[in-house]
Short mmCIF file of C-alpha atoms in Angstrom, two decimals:
data_model
loop_
_atom_site.label_atom_id
_atom_site.label_comp_id
_atom_site.label_asym_id
_atom_site.label_seq_id
_atom_site.Cartn_x
_atom_site.Cartn_y
_atom_site.Cartn_z
CA UNK V 1 35.70 -15.95 5.75
CA UNK V 2 35.60 -13.02 8.14
CA UNK V 3 32.88 -13.23 10.81
CA UNK V 4 30.24 -10.58 10.16
CA UNK V 5 30.52 -7.80 12.70
CA UNK V 6 27.80 -7.09 15.21
CA UNK V 7 26.45 -4.08 13.31
CA UNK V 8 26.09 -6.15 10.16
CA UNK V 9 24.35 -8.92 12.12
CA UNK V 10 21.89 -6.37 13.54
CA UNK V 11 21.15 -4.91 10.10
CA UNK V 12 20.56 -8.36 8.60
CA UNK V 13 18.31 -9.48 11.45
CA UNK V 14 16.54 -6.12 11.44
CA UNK V 15 15.93 -6.28 7.72
CA UNK V 16 14.34 -9.74 7.98
CA UNK V 17 12.17 -8.90 11.00
CA UNK V 18 11.10 -5.40 9.99
CA UNK V 19 10.17 -6.73 6.56
CA UNK V 20 8.23 -9.77 7.75
CA UNK V 21 6.63 -8.50 10.99
CA UNK V 22 6.63 -4.74 10.51
CA UNK V 23 8.38 -1.98 12.43
CA UNK V 24 6.12 -1.46 15.42
CA UNK V 25 5.45 -5.18 15.93
CA UNK V 26 9.22 -5.82 16.26
CA UNK V 27 11.14 -4.95 19.44
CA UNK V 28 14.85 -4.25 19.81
CA UNK V 29 14.94 -7.46 21.87
CA UNK V 30 13.46 -9.41 18.91
CA UNK V 31 16.26 -8.03 16.72
CA UNK V 32 19.12 -8.74 19.13
CA UNK V 33 17.72 -12.24 19.81
CA UNK V 34 17.56 -12.96 16.06
CA UNK V 35 21.07 -11.54 15.59
CA UNK V 36 22.36 -13.62 18.51
CA UNK V 37 23.92 -10.61 20.25
CA UNK V 38 23.30 -9.08 23.72
CA UNK V 39 20.51 -6.50 23.81
CA UNK V 40 22.87 -3.85 25.18
CA UNK V 41 25.11 -4.11 22.12
CA UNK V 42 22.30 -2.69 19.95
CA UNK V 43 22.84 0.79 21.35
CA UNK V 44 26.57 0.69 20.62
CA UNK V 45 25.64 0.75 16.95
CA UNK V 46 22.26 2.48 16.67
CA UNK V 47 20.80 5.37 18.62
CA UNK V 48 17.35 3.80 18.38
CA UNK V 49 15.19 1.29 16.51
CA UNK V 50 14.23 4.24 14.27
CA UNK V 51 17.89 4.74 13.25
CA UNK V 52 18.17 1.05 12.38
CA UNK V 53 14.89 1.34 10.43
CA UNK V 54 16.35 4.04 8.19
CA UNK V 55 19.51 2.01 7.53
CA UNK V 56 17.53 -1.16 6.86
CA UNK V 57 15.34 0.63 4.31
CA UNK V 58 18.44 1.88 2.45
CA UNK V 59 19.83 -1.67 2.33
CA UNK V 60 16.50 -3.06 1.18
CA UNK V 61 16.28 -0.50 -1.63
CA UNK V 62 19.86 -1.26 -2.73
CA UNK V 63 19.07 -4.98 -2.91
CA UNK V 64 15.77 -4.41 -4.72
CA UNK V 65 17.53 -2.17 -7.26
CA UNK V 66 19.55 -5.16 -8.51
CA UNK V 67 16.31 -6.53 -10.01
CA UNK V 68 16.40 -3.53 -12.34
CA UNK V 69 19.46 -5.05 -14.08
CA UNK V 70 17.09 -7.04 -16.34
CA UNK V 71 15.77 -3.72 -17.62
CA UNK V 72 19.19 -3.06 -19.16
CA UNK V 73 19.24 -6.24 -21.27
CA UNK V 74 18.99 -4.65 -24.69
CA UNK V 75 18.95 -8.06 -26.39
CA UNK V 76 15.25 -8.02 -25.49
CA UNK V 77 12.56 -5.56 -26.61
CA UNK V 78 11.59 -3.03 -23.92
CA UNK V 79 8.24 -4.63 -23.06
CA UNK V 80 9.81 -8.10 -22.88
CA UNK V 81 12.32 -6.67 -20.39
CA UNK V 82 9.50 -5.23 -18.32
CA UNK V 83 7.74 -8.60 -18.40
CA UNK V 84 10.93 -10.22 -17.06
CA UNK V 85 11.20 -7.54 -14.42
CA UNK V 86 7.62 -8.06 -13.21
CA UNK V 87 8.24 -11.83 -13.17
CA UNK V 88 11.20 -11.24 -10.84
CA UNK V 89 9.13 -9.04 -8.53
CA UNK V 90 6.24 -11.53 -8.50
CA UNK V 91 8.68 -14.39 -7.85
CA UNK V 92 10.16 -12.58 -4.84
CA UNK V 93 6.68 -12.12 -3.38
CA UNK V 94 5.68 -15.71 -4.11
CA UNK V 95 8.80 -16.91 -2.27
CA UNK V 96 7.48 -15.41 0.97
CA UNK V 97 3.87 -16.54 0.41
CA UNK V 98 2.99 -12.85 -0.16
CA UNK V 99 3.44 -12.25 3.59
CA UNK V 100 6.14 -9.59 3.57
CA UNK V 101 5.06 -7.11 0.91
CA UNK V 102 7.43 -4.38 -0.24
CA UNK V 103 9.30 -2.57 2.52
CA UNK V 104 8.86 0.77 0.72
CA UNK V 105 5.11 0.34 0.83
CA UNK V 106 5.07 -1.05 4.37
CA UNK V 107 7.20 1.80 5.71
CA UNK V 108 5.15 4.36 3.74
CA UNK V 109 2.05 3.04 5.46
CA UNK V 110 3.42 2.53 8.96
CA UNK V 111 6.20 5.06 9.42
CA UNK V 112 5.87 8.07 7.09
CA UNK V 113 5.00 10.38 9.95
CA UNK V 114 6.54 8.41 12.81
CA UNK V 115 10.26 8.54 12.01
CA UNK V 116 11.95 11.87 11.22
CA UNK V 117 13.84 11.53 7.96
CA UNK V 118 11.79 8.53 6.81
CA UNK V 119 9.87 10.56 4.22
CA UNK V 120 13.12 11.78 2.64
CA UNK V 121 14.47 8.25 2.28
CA UNK V 122 11.16 6.90 0.95
CA UNK V 123 10.84 9.75 -1.56
CA UNK V 124 14.38 9.16 -2.80
CA UNK V 125 13.77 5.40 -3.14
CA UNK V 126 10.54 5.90 -5.10
CA UNK V 127 12.18 8.52 -7.34
CA UNK V 128 15.23 6.35 -8.09
CA UNK V 129 13.02 3.37 -8.89
CA UNK V 130 10.75 5.41 -11.18
CA UNK V 131 13.77 6.88 -13.00
CA UNK V 132 15.02 3.34 -13.85
CA UNK V 133 11.67 2.22 -15.18
CA UNK V 134 11.16 5.47 -17.08
CA UNK V 135 14.27 4.82 -19.20
CA UNK V 136 12.76 1.62 -20.61
CA UNK V 137 9.30 3.15 -21.04
CA UNK V 138 10.81 6.10 -22.94
CA UNK V 139 12.71 3.65 -25.17
CA UNK V 140 9.44 1.81 -25.88
CA UNK V 141 7.69 5.10 -26.67
CA UNK V 142 10.47 6.01 -29.11
CA UNK V 143 10.33 2.66 -30.94
CA UNK V 144 6.50 2.83 -31.04
CA UNK V 145 5.89 -0.35 -29.01
CA UNK V 146 4.22 1.80 -26.32
CA UNK V 147 1.78 4.42 -27.55
CA UNK V 148 0.68 5.77 -24.12
CA UNK V 149 1.14 9.54 -24.51
CA UNK V 150 1.93 10.41 -20.88
CA UNK V 151 5.54 11.34 -19.98
CA UNK V 152 7.57 8.19 -19.27
CA UNK V 153 8.38 9.32 -15.72
CA UNK V 154 4.70 9.86 -14.91
CA UNK V 155 3.86 6.42 -16.28
CA UNK V 156 6.72 4.91 -14.29
CA UNK V 157 5.53 6.48 -11.03
CA UNK V 158 1.98 5.31 -11.60
CA UNK V 159 3.17 1.78 -12.45
CA UNK V 160 5.27 1.60 -9.27
CA UNK V 161 2.45 2.96 -7.11
CA UNK V 162 0.06 0.42 -8.64
CA UNK V 163 2.59 -2.31 -7.81
CA UNK V 164 2.53 -1.27 -4.16
CA UNK V 165 -1.23 -1.64 -4.10
CA UNK V 166 -1.15 -5.02 -5.83
CA UNK V 167 1.38 -6.24 -3.26
CA UNK V 168 -0.88 -5.11 -0.41
CA UNK V 169 -3.82 -6.96 -1.91
CA UNK V 170 -1.70 -10.09 -2.46
CA UNK V 171 -0.67 -9.90 1.20
CA UNK V 172 -4.25 -9.43 2.42
CA UNK V 173 -5.63 -12.21 0.23
CA UNK V 174 -2.52 -14.39 0.40
CA UNK V 175 -2.88 -14.87 -3.29
CA UNK V 176 -0.84 -14.33 -6.44
CA UNK V 177 -3.89 -13.18 -8.40
CA UNK V 178 -3.47 -9.42 -7.74
CA UNK V 179 0.15 -9.60 -8.96
CA UNK V 180 -0.68 -11.45 -12.18
CA UNK V 181 -3.57 -9.05 -12.82
CA UNK V 182 -1.17 -6.16 -12.25
CA UNK V 183 1.38 -7.39 -14.81
CA UNK V 184 -1.37 -8.05 -17.35
CA UNK V 185 -2.95 -4.61 -16.88
CA UNK V 186 0.34 -2.73 -17.03
CA UNK V 187 1.65 -4.50 -20.12
CA UNK V 188 -1.62 -4.85 -22.03
CA UNK V 189 -3.62 -1.78 -21.07
CA UNK V 190 -1.44 0.98 -19.63
CA UNK V 191 1.60 0.43 -21.81
CA UNK V 192 -0.51 -0.24 -24.89
CA UNK F 1 -29.42 13.48 22.76
CA UNK F 2 -28.45 10.16 24.31
CA UNK F 3 -24.86 9.96 25.54
CA UNK F 4 -22.87 7.55 23.38
CA UNK F 5 -22.20 4.39 25.30
CA UNK F 6 -18.70 3.34 26.30
CA UNK F 7 -18.39 0.76 23.55
CA UNK F 8 -19.30 3.34 20.91
CA UNK F 9 -16.79 5.82 22.42
CA UNK F 10 -14.07 3.15 22.24
CA UNK F 11 -14.88 2.32 18.62
CA UNK F 12 -14.82 6.00 17.62
CA UNK F 13 -11.55 6.70 19.43
CA UNK F 14 -10.09 3.44 18.11
CA UNK F 15 -11.05 4.28 14.55
CA UNK F 16 -9.37 7.69 14.72
CA UNK F 17 -6.19 6.43 16.37
CA UNK F 18 -5.75 3.19 14.43
CA UNK F 19 -6.28 5.13 11.20
CA UNK F 20 -3.91 7.99 11.99
CA UNK F 21 -1.16 6.23 14.01
CA UNK F 22 -1.50 2.60 12.92
CA UNK F 23 -2.41 -0.49 14.90
CA UNK F 24 0.85 -1.44 16.56
CA UNK F 25 1.82 2.15 17.39
CA UNK F 26 -1.44 2.59 19.34
CA UNK F 27 -1.90 1.12 22.81
CA UNK F 28 -5.15 0.23 24.59
CA UNK F 29 -4.26 3.03 27.00
CA UNK F 30 -4.07 5.51 24.09
CA UNK F 31 -7.57 4.44 23.04
CA UNK F 32 -9.15 4.62 26.49
CA UNK F 33 -7.46 8.00 27.12
CA UNK F 34 -8.83 9.36 23.84
CA UNK F 35 -12.29 7.92 24.63
CA UNK F 36 -12.15 9.40 28.13
CA UNK F 37 -12.96 6.10 29.81
CA UNK F 38 -11.04 4.02 32.40
CA UNK F 39 -8.57 1.55 30.86
CA UNK F 40 -10.24 -1.36 32.63
CA UNK F 41 -13.53 -0.67 30.86
CA UNK F 42 -11.94 -1.59 27.52
CA UNK F 43 -11.97 -5.28 28.37
CA UNK F 44 -15.67 -5.17 29.31
CA UNK F 45 -16.33 -4.56 25.62
CA UNK F 46 -13.45 -6.10 23.68
CA UNK F 47 -11.44 -9.24 24.34
CA UNK F 48 -8.33 -7.52 22.96
CA UNK F 49 -7.05 -4.66 20.82
CA UNK F 50 -7.21 -7.13 17.92
CA UNK F 51 -10.98 -7.59 18.44
CA UNK F 52 -11.46 -3.83 18.41
CA UNK F 53 -9.30 -3.65 15.27
CA UNK F 54 -11.65 -5.98 13.40
CA UNK F 55 -14.72 -3.99 14.45
CA UNK F 56 -13.07 -0.67 13.58
CA UNK F 57 -12.22 -1.93 10.09
CA UNK F 58 -15.84 -2.95 9.50
CA UNK F 59 -17.02 0.51 10.57
CA UNK F 60 -14.42 2.21 8.39
CA UNK F 61 -15.47 0.16 5.35
CA UNK F 62 -19.16 0.96 5.97
CA UNK F 63 -18.38 4.69 6.13
CA UNK F 64 -16.14 4.56 3.04
CA UNK F 65 -18.86 2.71 1.12
CA UNK F 66 -21.11 5.78 1.35
CA UNK F 67 -18.75 7.54 -1.10
CA UNK F 68 -19.90 4.97 -3.66
CA UNK F 69 -23.34 6.64 -3.70
CA UNK F 70 -22.07 9.07 -6.34
CA UNK F 71 -21.48 6.08 -8.61
CA UNK F 72 -25.27 5.54 -8.69
CA UNK F 73 -26.07 9.05 -10.00
CA UNK F 74 -27.31 8.07 -13.45
CA UNK F 75 -27.86 11.72 -14.39
CA UNK F 76 -24.10 11.67 -15.12
CA UNK F 77 -22.21 9.55 -17.65
CA UNK F 78 -20.32 6.62 -16.08
CA UNK F 79 -16.86 8.19 -16.42
CA UNK F 80 -18.10 11.51 -15.02
CA UNK F 81 -19.40 9.59 -12.00
CA UNK F 82 -16.02 7.93 -11.56
CA UNK F 83 -14.34 11.33 -11.79
CA UNK F 84 -16.62 12.57 -9.00
CA UNK F 85 -15.88 9.47 -6.98
CA UNK F 86 -12.10 9.93 -7.29
CA UNK F 87 -12.51 13.60 -6.35
CA UNK F 88 -14.26 12.50 -3.14
CA UNK F 89 -11.49 10.02 -2.32
CA UNK F 90 -8.78 12.57 -3.05
CA UNK F 91 -10.60 15.18 -0.96
CA UNK F 92 -10.78 12.82 2.02
CA UNK F 93 -7.02 12.26 1.81
CA UNK F 94 -6.29 15.96 1.36
CA UNK F 95 -8.32 16.71 4.49
CA UNK F 96 -5.84 14.72 6.59
CA UNK F 97 -2.75 16.07 4.80
CA UNK F 98 -2.31 12.57 3.30
CA UNK F 99 -1.20 11.33 6.73
CA UNK F 100 -3.74 8.60 7.37
CA UNK F 101 -3.95 6.65 4.14
CA UNK F 102 -6.68 4.07 3.61
CA UNK F 103 -7.33 1.76 6.54
CA UNK F 104 -7.80 -1.21 4.19
CA UNK F 105 -4.31 -0.68 2.81
CA UNK F 106 -2.78 0.10 6.19
CA UNK F 107 -4.25 -3.01 7.79
CA UNK F 108 -3.31 -5.12 4.75
CA UNK F 109 0.27 -4.00 5.21
CA UNK F 110 0.50 -4.16 8.98
CA UNK F 111 -1.92 -6.85 10.12
CA UNK F 112 -2.72 -9.39 7.39
CA UNK F 113 -0.83 -12.11 9.18
CA UNK F 114 -0.98 -10.71 12.71
CA UNK F 115 -4.70 -10.85 13.52
CA UNK F 116 -6.68 -14.05 12.95
CA UNK F 117 -9.75 -13.24 10.89
CA UNK F 118 -8.25 -10.01 9.51
CA UNK F 119 -7.64 -11.48 6.06
CA UNK F 120 -11.29 -12.54 5.78
CA UNK F 121 -12.55 -9.06 6.62
CA UNK F 122 -10.04 -7.37 4.29
CA UNK F 123 -10.88 -9.73 1.43
CA UNK F 124 -14.58 -9.08 1.88
CA UNK F 125 -14.04 -5.29 1.96
CA UNK F 126 -11.92 -5.33 -1.22
CA UNK F 127 -14.44 -7.60 -2.99
CA UNK F 128 -17.45 -5.44 -2.03
CA UNK F 129 -15.66 -2.29 -3.16
CA UNK F 130 -14.62 -3.82 -6.48
CA UNK F 131 -18.16 -5.07 -7.11
CA UNK F 132 -19.53 -1.49 -6.74
CA UNK F 133 -16.98 -0.03 -9.13
CA UNK F 134 -17.42 -2.90 -11.60
CA UNK F 135 -21.10 -2.00 -12.10
CA UNK F 136 -20.19 1.45 -13.44
CA UNK F 137 -17.28 0.14 -15.52
CA UNK F 138 -19.53 -2.49 -17.09
CA UNK F 139 -22.09 0.22 -17.88
CA UNK F 140 -19.34 2.28 -19.56
CA UNK F 141 -18.19 -0.75 -21.54
CA UNK F 142 -21.77 -1.35 -22.74
CA UNK F 143 -22.27 2.25 -23.86
CA UNK F 144 -18.85 2.27 -25.55
CA UNK F 145 -17.34 5.07 -23.44
CA UNK F 146 -14.78 2.57 -22.10
CA UNK F 147 -13.17 0.28 -24.65
CA UNK F 148 -10.79 -1.58 -22.31
CA UNK F 149 -11.52 -5.24 -23.10
CA UNK F 150 -10.78 -6.74 -19.67
CA UNK F 151 -13.71 -7.95 -17.53
CA UNK F 152 -15.16 -5.05 -15.50
CA UNK F 153 -14.47 -6.79 -12.19
CA UNK F 154 -10.79 -7.31 -13.08
CA UNK F 155 -10.48 -3.67 -14.07
CA UNK F 156 -12.19 -2.63 -10.84
CA UNK F 157 -9.84 -4.70 -8.68
CA UNK F 158 -6.81 -3.30 -10.47
CA UNK F 159 -8.10 0.26 -10.13
CA UNK F 160 -8.69 -0.18 -6.38
CA UNK F 161 -5.28 -1.79 -5.86
CA UNK F 162 -3.64 1.07 -7.77
CA UNK F 163 -5.50 3.52 -5.53
CA UNK F 164 -3.98 1.87 -2.48
CA UNK F 165 -0.52 2.37 -3.90
CA UNK F 166 -1.18 5.99 -4.83
CA UNK F 167 -2.37 6.65 -1.27
CA UNK F 168 0.83 5.13 0.15
CA UNK F 169 2.94 7.33 -2.11
CA UNK F 170 0.90 10.42 -1.18
CA UNK F 171 1.48 9.57 2.49
CA UNK F 172 5.21 9.03 2.02
CA UNK F 173 5.67 12.19 -0.04
CA UNK F 174 2.99 14.20 1.79
CA UNK F 175 1.80 15.32 -1.59
CA UNK F 176 -1.37 15.26 -3.64
CA UNK F 177 0.54 14.56 -6.86
CA UNK F 178 0.30 10.73 -6.75
CA UNK F 179 -3.49 10.98 -6.30
CA UNK F 180 -3.99 13.38 -9.22
CA UNK F 181 -1.72 11.23 -11.39
CA UNK F 182 -3.77 8.20 -10.37
CA UNK F 183 -7.10 9.76 -11.42
CA UNK F 184 -5.62 10.94 -14.71
CA UNK F 185 -4.12 7.53 -15.54
CA UNK F 186 -7.24 5.59 -14.62
CA UNK F 187 -9.65 7.81 -16.55
CA UNK F 188 -7.45 8.61 -19.55
CA UNK F 189 -5.34 5.51 -20.03
CA UNK F 190 -6.84 2.44 -18.32
CA UNK F 191 -10.49 3.24 -18.92
CA UNK F 192 -9.84 4.52 -22.42
#
């Protein structure tokens, strides 16, 4: 197996640290130490920690998008697919004891105005995510299993925003309760 | 008028900076500069930036709680009061061009695991907030203007969590749209 190159090691270490500790609480030294590479090598690959932050967010969003595959499983009814999808998201948060949150939300909170270009990447990530969810919601509206009259894309955006808030509360309270409440409210009240 | 004392100046400057820039992006020097006091004086009043952070959050929550006064105006129907309440929250975010977000959400994201005692304060703030909102929701459930069958306190927690997410999205997109969508969804779909 080929040895991962230094840039890849920095991205992987950066993703883990920026997700678990946050952007401003993590130094370039923390990242190079975790990657096991000399500090100086960082700047051969990234102009700044901000540049790495943008790349790490893109990688995070790509990885998170694979969860959306369960939304394509047409052997299940649309709302059953969404239930599976929420279970995956809740499982990923449970696996880190609710400590990491969602990088989209964390970066929205911490970095929206700090890193040039960050808003564009965040906006694109939120829009892509909402578009995926909207397909399933629209399908459920067509088959009558969801009667909510709002446009599917509006519902999808609201549901994703509400997820971000539930994740924050789970992190603050170190508890799964906000996430279970979220899934129940979305499936049994919003998507009624 | 009495001159505000140094501690009060530090809390005021700290509140503004920690809210607008975030905790880890703000140094003690930034705070003492903004307060117009010598850096050394900071440690006469606070053991650390973390100690100030806890006090600032308490002050922020006290100030934010005054918005809840409109929820007590029984000359209006419960949902009309909630509409007024959301308008106040949206107005406060609009006034800062959506750049600051809610300190409860920001600190949940950035500091839950970084500052000992932070989780306790955050949990108490979220619980107090939800309890206020739950009173009006319960009133609306009793008078039949809200038919959502979930317990009022569960609905209140979900509605507050969803607000946190909408605020993050507004910050990331520098747009009012997520906040307007939030108010519409809560009043016309969740609290149906």
